[in-house]
PDB file of C-alpha atoms and ligand atoms in Angstrom:
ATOM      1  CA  UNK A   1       0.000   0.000   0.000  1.00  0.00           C
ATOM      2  CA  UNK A   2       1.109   3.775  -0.861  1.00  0.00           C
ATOM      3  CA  UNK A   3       1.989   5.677   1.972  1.00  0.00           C
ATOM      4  CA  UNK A   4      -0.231   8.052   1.901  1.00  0.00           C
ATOM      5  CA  UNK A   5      -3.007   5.680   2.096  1.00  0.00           C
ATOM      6  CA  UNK A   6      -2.987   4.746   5.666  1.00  0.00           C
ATOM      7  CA  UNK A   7      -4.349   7.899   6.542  1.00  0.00           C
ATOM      8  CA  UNK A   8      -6.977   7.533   4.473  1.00  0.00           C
ATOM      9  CA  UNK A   9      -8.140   3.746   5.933  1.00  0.00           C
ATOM     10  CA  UNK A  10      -7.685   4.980   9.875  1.00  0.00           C
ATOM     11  CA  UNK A  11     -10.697   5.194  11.688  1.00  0.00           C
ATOM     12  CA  UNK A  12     -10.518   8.229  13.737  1.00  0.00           C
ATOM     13  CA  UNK A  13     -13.188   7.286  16.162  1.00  0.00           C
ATOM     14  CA  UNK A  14     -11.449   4.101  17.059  1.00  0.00           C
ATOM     15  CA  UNK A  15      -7.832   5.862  18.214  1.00  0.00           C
ATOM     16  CA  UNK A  16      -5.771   4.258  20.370  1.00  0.00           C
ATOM     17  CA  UNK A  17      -6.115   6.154  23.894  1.00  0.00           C
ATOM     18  CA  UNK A  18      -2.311   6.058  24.434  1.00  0.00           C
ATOM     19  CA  UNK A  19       0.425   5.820  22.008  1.00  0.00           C
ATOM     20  CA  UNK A  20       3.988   5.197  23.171  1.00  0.00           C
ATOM     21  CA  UNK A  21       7.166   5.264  21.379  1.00  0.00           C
ATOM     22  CA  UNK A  22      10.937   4.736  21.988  1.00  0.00           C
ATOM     23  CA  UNK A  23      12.614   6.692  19.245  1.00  0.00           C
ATOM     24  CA  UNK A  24      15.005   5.575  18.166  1.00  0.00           C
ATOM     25  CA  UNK A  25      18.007   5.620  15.077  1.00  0.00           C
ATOM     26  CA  UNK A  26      19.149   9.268  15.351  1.00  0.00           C
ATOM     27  CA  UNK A  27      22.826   8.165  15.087  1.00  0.00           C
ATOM     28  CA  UNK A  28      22.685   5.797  12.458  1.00  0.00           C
ATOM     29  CA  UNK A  29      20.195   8.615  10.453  1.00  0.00           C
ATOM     30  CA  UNK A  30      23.503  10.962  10.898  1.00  0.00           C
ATOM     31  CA  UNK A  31      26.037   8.156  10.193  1.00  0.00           C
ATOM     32  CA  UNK A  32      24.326   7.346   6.709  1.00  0.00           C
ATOM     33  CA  UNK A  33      25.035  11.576   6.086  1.00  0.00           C
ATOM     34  CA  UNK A  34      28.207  11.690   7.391  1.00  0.00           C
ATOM     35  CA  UNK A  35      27.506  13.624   9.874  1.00  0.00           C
ATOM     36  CA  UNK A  36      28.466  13.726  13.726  1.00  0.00           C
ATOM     37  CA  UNK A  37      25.456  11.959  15.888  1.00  0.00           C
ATOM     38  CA  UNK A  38      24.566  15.480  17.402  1.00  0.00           C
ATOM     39  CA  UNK A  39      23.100  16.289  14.135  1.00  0.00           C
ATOM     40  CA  UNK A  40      20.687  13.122  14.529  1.00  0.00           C
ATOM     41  CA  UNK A  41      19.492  14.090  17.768  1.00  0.00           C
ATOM     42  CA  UNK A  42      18.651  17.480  16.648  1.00  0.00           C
ATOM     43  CA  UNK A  43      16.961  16.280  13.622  1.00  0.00           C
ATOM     44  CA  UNK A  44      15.008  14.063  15.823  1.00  0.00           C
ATOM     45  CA  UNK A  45      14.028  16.634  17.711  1.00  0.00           C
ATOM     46  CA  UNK A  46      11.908  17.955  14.423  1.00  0.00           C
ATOM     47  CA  UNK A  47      10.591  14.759  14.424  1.00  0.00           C
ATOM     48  CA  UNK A  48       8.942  14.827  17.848  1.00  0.00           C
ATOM     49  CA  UNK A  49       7.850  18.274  17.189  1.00  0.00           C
ATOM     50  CA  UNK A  50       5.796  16.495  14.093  1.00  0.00           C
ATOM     51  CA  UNK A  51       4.650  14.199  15.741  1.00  0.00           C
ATOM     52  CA  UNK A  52       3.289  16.042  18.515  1.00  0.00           C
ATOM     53  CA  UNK A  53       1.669  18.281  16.356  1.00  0.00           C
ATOM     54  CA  UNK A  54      -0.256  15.201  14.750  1.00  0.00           C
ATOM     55  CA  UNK A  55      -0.942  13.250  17.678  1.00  0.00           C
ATOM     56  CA  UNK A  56      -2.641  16.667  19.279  1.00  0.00           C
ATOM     57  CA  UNK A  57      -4.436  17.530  16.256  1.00  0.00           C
ATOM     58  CA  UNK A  58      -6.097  14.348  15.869  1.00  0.00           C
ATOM     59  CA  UNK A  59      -6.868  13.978  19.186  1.00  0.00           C
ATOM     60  CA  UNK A  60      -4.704  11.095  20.812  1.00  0.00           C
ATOM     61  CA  UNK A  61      -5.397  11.368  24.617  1.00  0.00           C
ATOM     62  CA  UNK A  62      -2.141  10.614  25.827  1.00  0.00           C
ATOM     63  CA  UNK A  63       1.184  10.692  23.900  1.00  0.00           C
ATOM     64  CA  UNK A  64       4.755   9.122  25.554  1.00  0.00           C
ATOM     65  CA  UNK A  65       8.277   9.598  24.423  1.00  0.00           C
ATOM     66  CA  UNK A  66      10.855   7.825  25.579  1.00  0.00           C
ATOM     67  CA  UNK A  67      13.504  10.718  25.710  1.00  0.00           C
ATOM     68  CA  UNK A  68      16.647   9.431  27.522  1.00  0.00           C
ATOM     69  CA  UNK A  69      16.922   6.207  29.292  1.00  0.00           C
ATOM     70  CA  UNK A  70      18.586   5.218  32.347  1.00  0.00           C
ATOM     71  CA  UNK A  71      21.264   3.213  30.688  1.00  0.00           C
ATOM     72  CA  UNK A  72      21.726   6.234  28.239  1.00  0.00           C
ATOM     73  CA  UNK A  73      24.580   7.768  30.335  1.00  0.00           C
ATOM     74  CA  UNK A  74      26.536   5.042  29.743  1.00  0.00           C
ATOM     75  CA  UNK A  75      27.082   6.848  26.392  1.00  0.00           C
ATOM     76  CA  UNK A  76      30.109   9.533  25.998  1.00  0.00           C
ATOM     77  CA  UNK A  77      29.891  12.555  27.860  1.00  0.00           C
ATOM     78  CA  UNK A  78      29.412  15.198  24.747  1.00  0.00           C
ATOM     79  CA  UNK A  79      26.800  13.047  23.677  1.00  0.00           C
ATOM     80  CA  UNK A  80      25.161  13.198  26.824  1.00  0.00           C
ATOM     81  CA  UNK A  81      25.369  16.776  26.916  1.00  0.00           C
ATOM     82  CA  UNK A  82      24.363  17.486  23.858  1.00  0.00           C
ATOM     83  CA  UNK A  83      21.170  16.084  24.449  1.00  0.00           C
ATOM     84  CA  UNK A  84      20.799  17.617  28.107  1.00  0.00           C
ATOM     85  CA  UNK A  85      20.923  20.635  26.222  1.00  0.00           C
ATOM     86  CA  UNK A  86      18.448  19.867  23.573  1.00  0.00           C
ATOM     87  CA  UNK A  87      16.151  19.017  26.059  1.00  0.00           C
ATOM     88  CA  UNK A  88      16.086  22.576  27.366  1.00  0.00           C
ATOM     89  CA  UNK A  89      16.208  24.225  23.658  1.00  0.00           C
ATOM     90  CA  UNK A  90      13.803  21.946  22.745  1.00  0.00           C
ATOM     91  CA  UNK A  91      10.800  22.835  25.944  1.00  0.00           C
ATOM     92  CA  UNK A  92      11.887  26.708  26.007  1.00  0.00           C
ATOM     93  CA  UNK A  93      11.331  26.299  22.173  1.00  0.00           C
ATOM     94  CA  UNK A  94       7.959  24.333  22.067  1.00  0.00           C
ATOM     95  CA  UNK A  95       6.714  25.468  25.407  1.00  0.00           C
ATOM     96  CA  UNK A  96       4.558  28.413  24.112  1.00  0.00           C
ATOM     97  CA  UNK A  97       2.826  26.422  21.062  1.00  0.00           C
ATOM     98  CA  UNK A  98       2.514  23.246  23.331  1.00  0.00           C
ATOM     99  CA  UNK A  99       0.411  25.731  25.891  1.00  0.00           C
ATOM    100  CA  UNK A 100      -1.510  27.128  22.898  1.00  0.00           C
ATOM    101  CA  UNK A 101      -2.754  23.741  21.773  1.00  0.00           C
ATOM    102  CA  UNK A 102      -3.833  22.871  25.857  1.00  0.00           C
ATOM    103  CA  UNK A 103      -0.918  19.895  25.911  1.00  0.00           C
ATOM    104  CA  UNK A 104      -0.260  19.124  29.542  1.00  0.00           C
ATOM    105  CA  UNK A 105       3.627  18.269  30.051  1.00  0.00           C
ATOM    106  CA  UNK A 106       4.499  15.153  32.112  1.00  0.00           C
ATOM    107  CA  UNK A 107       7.595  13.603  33.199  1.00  0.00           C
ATOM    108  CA  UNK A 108       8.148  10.414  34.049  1.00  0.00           C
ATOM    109  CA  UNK A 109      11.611   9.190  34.942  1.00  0.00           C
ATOM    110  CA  UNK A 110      14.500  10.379  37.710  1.00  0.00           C
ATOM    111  CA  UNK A 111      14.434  14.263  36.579  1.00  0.00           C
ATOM    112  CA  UNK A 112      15.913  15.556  39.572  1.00  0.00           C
ATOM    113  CA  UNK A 113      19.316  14.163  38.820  1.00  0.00           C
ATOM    114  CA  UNK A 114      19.511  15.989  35.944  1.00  0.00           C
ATOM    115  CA  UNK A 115      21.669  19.399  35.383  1.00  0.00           C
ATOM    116  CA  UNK A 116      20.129  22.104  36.924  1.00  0.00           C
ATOM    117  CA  UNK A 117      19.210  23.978  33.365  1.00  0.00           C
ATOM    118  CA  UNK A 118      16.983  20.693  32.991  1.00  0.00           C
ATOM    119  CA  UNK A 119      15.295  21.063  36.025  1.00  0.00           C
ATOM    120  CA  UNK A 120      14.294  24.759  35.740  1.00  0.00           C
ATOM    121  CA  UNK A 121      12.882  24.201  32.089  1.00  0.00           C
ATOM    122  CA  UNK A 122      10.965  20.959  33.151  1.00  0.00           C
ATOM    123  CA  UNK A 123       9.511  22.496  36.439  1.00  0.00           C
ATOM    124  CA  UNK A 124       8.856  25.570  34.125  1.00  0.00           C
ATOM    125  CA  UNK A 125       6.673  23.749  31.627  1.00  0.00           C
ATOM    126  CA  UNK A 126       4.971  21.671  33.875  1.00  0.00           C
ATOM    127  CA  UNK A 127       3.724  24.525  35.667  1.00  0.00           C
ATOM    128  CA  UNK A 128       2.610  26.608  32.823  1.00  0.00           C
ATOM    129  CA  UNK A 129       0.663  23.250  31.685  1.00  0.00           C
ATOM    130  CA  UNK A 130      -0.701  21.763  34.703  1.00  0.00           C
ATOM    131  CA  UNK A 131      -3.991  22.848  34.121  1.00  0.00           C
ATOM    132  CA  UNK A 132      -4.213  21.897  30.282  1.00  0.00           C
ATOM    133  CA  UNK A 133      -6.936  19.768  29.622  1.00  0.00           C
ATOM    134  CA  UNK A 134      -5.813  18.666  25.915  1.00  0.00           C
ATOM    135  CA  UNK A 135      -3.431  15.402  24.806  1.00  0.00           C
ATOM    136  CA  UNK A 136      -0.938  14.602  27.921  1.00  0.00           C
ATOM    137  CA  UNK A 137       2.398  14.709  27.039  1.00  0.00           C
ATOM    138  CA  UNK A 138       4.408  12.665  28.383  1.00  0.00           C
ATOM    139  CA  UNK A 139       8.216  12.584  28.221  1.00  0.00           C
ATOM    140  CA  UNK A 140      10.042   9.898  29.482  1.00  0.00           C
ATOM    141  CA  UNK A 141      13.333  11.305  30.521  1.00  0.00           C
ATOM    142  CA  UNK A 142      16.165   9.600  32.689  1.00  0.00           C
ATOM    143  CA  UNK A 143      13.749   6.867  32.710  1.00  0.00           C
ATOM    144  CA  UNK A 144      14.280   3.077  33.362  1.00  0.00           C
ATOM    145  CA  UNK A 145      11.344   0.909  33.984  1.00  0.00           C
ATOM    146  CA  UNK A 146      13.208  -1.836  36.349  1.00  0.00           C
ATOM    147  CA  UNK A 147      14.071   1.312  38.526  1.00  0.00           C
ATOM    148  CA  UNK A 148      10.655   2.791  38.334  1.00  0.00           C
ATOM    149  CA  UNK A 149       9.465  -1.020  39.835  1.00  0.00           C
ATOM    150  CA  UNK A 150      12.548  -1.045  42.283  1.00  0.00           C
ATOM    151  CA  UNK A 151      11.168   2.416  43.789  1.00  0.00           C
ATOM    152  CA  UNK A 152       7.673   1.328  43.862  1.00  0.00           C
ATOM    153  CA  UNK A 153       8.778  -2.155  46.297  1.00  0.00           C
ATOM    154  CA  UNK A 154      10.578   0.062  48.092  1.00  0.00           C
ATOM    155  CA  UNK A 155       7.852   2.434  48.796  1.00  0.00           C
ATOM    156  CA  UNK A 156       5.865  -1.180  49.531  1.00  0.00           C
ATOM    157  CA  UNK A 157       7.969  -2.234  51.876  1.00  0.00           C
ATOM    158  CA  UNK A 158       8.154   1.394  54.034  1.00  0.00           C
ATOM    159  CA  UNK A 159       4.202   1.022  54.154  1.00  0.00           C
ATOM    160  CA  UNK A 160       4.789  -2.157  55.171  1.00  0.00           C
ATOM    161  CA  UNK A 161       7.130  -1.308  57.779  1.00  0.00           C
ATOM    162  CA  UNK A 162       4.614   1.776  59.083  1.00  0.00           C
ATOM    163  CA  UNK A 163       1.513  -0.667  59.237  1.00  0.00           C
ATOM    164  CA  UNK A 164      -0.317   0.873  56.900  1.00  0.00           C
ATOM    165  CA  UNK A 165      -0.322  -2.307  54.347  1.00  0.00           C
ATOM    166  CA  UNK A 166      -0.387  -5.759  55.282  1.00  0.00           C
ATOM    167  CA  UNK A 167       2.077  -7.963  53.005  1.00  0.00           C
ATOM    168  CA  UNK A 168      -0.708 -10.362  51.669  1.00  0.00           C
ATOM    169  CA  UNK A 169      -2.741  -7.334  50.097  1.00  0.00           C
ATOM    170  CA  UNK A 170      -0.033  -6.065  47.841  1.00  0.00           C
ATOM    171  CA  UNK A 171      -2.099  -6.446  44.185  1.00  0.00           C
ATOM    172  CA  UNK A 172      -1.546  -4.842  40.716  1.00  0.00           C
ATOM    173  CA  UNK A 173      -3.500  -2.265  41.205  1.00  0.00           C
ATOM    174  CA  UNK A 174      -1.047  -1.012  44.542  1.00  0.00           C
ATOM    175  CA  UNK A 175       2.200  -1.359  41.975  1.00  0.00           C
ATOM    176  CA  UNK A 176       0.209   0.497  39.397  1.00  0.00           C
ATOM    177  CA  UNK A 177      -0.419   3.393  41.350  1.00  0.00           C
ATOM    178  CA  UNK A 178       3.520   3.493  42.535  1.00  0.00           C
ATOM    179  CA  UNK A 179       4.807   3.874  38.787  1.00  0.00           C
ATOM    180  CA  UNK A 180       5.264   7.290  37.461  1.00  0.00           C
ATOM    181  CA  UNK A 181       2.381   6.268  35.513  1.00  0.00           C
ATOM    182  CA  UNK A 182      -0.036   6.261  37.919  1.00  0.00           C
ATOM    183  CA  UNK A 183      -2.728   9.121  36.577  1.00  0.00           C
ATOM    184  CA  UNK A 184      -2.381   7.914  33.201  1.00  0.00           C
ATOM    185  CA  UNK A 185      -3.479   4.827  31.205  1.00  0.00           C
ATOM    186  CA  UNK A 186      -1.460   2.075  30.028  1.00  0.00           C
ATOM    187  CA  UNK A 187      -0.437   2.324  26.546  1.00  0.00           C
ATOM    188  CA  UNK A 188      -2.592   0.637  23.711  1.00  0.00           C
ATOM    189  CA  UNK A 189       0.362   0.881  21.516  1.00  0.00           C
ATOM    190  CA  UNK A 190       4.126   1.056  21.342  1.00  0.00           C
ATOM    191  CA  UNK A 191       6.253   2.376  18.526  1.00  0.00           C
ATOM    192  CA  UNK A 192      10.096   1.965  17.715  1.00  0.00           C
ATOM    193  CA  UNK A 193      11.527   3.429  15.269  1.00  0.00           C
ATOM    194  CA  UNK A 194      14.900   2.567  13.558  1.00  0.00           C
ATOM    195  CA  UNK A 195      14.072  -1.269  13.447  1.00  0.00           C
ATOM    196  CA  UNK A 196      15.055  -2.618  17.037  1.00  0.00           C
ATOM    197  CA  UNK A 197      12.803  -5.603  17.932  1.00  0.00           C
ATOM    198  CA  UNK A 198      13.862  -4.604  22.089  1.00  0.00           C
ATOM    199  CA  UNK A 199      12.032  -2.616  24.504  1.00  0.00           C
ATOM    200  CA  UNK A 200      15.065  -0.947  26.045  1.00  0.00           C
ATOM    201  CA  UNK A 201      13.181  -0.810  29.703  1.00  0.00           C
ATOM    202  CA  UNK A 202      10.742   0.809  28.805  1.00  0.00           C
ATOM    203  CA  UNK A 203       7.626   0.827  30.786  1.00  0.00           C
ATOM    204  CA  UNK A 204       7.655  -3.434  31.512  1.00  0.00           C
ATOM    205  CA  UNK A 205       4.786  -3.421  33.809  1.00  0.00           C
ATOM    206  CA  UNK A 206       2.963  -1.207  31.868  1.00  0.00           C
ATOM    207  CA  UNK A 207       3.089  -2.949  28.237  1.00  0.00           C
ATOM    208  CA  UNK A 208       1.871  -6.390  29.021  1.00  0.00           C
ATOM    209  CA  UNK A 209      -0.978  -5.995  26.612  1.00  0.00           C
ATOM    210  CA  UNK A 210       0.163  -3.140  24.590  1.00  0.00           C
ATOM    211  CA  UNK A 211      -0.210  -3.657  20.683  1.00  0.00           C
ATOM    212  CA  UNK A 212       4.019  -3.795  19.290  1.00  0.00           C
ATOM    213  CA  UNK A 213       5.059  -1.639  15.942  1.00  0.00           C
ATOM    214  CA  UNK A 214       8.420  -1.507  14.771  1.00  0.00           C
ATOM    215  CA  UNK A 215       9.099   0.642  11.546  1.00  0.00           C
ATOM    216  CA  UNK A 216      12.812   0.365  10.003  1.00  0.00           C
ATOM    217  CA  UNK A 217      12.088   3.939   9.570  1.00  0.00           C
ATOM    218  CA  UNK A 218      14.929   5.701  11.735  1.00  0.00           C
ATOM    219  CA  UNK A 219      13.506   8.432  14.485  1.00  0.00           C
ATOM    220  CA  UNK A 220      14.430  11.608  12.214  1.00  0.00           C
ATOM    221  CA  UNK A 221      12.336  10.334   9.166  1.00  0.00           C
ATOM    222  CA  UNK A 222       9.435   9.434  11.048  1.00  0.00           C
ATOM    223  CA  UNK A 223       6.302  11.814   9.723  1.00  0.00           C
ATOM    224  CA  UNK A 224       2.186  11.800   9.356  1.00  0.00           C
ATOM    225  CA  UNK A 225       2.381   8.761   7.341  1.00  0.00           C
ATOM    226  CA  UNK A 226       4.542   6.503   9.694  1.00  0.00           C
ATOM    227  CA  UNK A 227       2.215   7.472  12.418  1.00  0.00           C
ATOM    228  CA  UNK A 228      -1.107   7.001  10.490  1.00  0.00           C
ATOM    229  CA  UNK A 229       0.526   3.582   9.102  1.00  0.00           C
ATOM    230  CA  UNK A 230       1.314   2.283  12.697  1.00  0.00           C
ATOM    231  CA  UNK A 231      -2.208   3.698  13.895  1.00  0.00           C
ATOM    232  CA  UNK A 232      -4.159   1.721  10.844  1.00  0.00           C
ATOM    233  CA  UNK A 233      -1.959  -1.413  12.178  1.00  0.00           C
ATOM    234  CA  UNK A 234      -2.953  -1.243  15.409  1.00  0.00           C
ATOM    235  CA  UNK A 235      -6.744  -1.062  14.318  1.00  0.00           C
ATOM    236  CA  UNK A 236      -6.700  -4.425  12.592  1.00  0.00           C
ATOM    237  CA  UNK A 237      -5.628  -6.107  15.303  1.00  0.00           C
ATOM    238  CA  UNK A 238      -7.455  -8.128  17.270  1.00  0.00           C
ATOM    239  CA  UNK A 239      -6.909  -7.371  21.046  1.00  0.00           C
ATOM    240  CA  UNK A 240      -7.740 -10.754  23.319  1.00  0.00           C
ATOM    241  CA  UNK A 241      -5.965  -9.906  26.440  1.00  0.00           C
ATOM    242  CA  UNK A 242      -5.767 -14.075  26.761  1.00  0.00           C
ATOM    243  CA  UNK A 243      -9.491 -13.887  26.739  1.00  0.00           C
ATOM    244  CA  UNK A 244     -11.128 -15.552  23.106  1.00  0.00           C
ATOM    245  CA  UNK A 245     -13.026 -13.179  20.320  1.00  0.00           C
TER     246      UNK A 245
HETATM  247  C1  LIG B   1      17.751   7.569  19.939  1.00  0.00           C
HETATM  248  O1  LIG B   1      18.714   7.491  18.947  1.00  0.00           O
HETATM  249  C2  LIG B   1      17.974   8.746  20.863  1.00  0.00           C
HETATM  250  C3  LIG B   1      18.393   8.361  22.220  1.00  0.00           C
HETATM  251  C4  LIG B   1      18.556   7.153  22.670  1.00  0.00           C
HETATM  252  C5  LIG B   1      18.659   9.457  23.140  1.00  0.00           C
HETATM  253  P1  LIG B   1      20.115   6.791  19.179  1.00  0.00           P
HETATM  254  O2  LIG B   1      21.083   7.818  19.641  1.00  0.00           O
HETATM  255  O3  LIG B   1      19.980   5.615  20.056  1.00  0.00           O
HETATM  256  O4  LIG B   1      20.453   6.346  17.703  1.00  0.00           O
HETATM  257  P2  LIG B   1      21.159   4.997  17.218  1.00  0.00           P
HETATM  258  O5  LIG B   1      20.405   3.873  17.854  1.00  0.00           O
HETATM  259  O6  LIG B   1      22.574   5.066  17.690  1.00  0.00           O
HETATM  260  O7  LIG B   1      21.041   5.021  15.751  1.00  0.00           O
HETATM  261  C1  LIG B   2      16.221   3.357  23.744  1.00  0.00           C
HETATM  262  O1  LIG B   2      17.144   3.474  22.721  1.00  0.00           O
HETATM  263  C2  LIG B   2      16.226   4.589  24.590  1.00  0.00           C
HETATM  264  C3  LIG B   2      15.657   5.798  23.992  1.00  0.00           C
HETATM  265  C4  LIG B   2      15.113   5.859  22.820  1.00  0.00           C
HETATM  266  C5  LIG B   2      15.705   6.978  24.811  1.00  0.00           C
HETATM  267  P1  LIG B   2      18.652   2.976  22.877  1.00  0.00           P
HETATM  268  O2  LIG B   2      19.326   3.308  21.606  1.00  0.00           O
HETATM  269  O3  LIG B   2      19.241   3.514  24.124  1.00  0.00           O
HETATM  270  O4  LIG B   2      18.446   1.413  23.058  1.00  0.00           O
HETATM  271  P2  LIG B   2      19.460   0.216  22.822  1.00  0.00           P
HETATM  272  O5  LIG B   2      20.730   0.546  23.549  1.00  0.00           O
HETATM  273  O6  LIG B   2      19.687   0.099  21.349  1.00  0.00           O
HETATM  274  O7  LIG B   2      18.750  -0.980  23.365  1.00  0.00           O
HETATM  275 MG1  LIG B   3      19.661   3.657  19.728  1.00  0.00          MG
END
């Protein structure tokens, strides 16, 4: 099928109430240009600005990025730096159009450990967009979902220790409402870009039913019709949750 026909076969009253995505393939995008990775990150940064823009305008409730993983530091310090710094251009860029189109800004992930530059713009945004009642946006940023789940038994086990829980009535619901994720719902489907077949730690607990789309596409290249054509995928699927038709 042409690319430009997904959009055309998507059924936009049947929209998946939470699309994911772990972008993904900025460096190889620059490697194929010879160019450094910097330039990879920066053109994925027009990439998320896309597909914001889309996801917003048709009306996707809740929209998450995975931004910068926990493991991600393990990478060399310019790179690092580079893309604490993007982070900030990027908000203080997008923060005024984001606002405009009612987009509440969420974080999930460890952002308190990050340079103090990051902190300010984060704290700024979510401030100016706490009371937004458009898509949630929701930017997963020093994240790592096995230390998301490691914070949550910890917090089980202080509740424990203060007798306000008693050990036999931990359930899914009590973890659920531990994660970062807590206010929002889990996602109906998961995007990666730049051909990966991994999740990276990203949100385990969270995608046990989640619908799975993986595009060669790299991050930077991914527009409208990448987004409509993983959208249209996830709508001829048949969702069972183990149950039968
Ligand atoms: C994704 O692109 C961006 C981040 C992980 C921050 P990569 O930088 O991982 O790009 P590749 O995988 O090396 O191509
Ligand atoms: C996943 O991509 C993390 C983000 C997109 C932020 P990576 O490029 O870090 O994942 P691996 O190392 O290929 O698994
Ligand atoms: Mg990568």
């Amino acid at each position: 099928m042409d690319r430009k026909e997904y959009e055309k076969r998507v059924d936009f009253k049947k929209l998946p109430e939470h699309i994911a995505i772990i972008m993904d393939g900025n460096g190889r995008w620059a490697n194929r240009k010879f160019m450094p990775r910097t330039m990879g990150h920066k053109a994925g940064m027009e990439a998320l600005h896309r597909t914001v823009e889309t996801c917003a305008e048709i009306k996707i409730p809740v929209l998450s990025v995975y931004a910068f993983s926990t493991e991600n530091w393990k990478r060399p310090a310019e790179e690092v730096n580079y893309l604490m710094q993007l982070l900030v251009e990027y908000i203080d860029k997008e923060i005024a159009e984001l606002h405009r189109n009612n987009i509440k800004i969420m974080i999930t992930g460890d952002y308190a450990s990050l340079p103090v530059e990051c902190i300010k713009s984060i704290e700024k945004a979510l401030k100016r967009t706490k009371d937004n009642t458009g898509m949630i946006f929701n930017i997963a940023l020093n994240y790592g979902s096995r230390r998301e789940i490691v914070k949550a038994v910890n917090s089980i086990a202080e509740k424990i220790s203060k007798g306000e829980i008693e050990p036999g009535n931990i359930d899914e619901d009590l973890i659920s409402s531990l994660l970062y994720t807590h206010d929002i719902p889990d996602p109906d489907l998961l995007i990666r870009t730049a051909g990966e077949m991994r999740i990276s730690n990203f949100m385990l607990w969270q995608i046990a039913y989640t619908e799975l789309f993986i595009t060669p596409l790299l991050w930077p290249d991914f527009d409208r019709d990448a987004l409509m054509q993983a959208i249209w995928s996830f709508q001829q699927r048949e969702r069972r949750f183990g149950g039968l038709k």
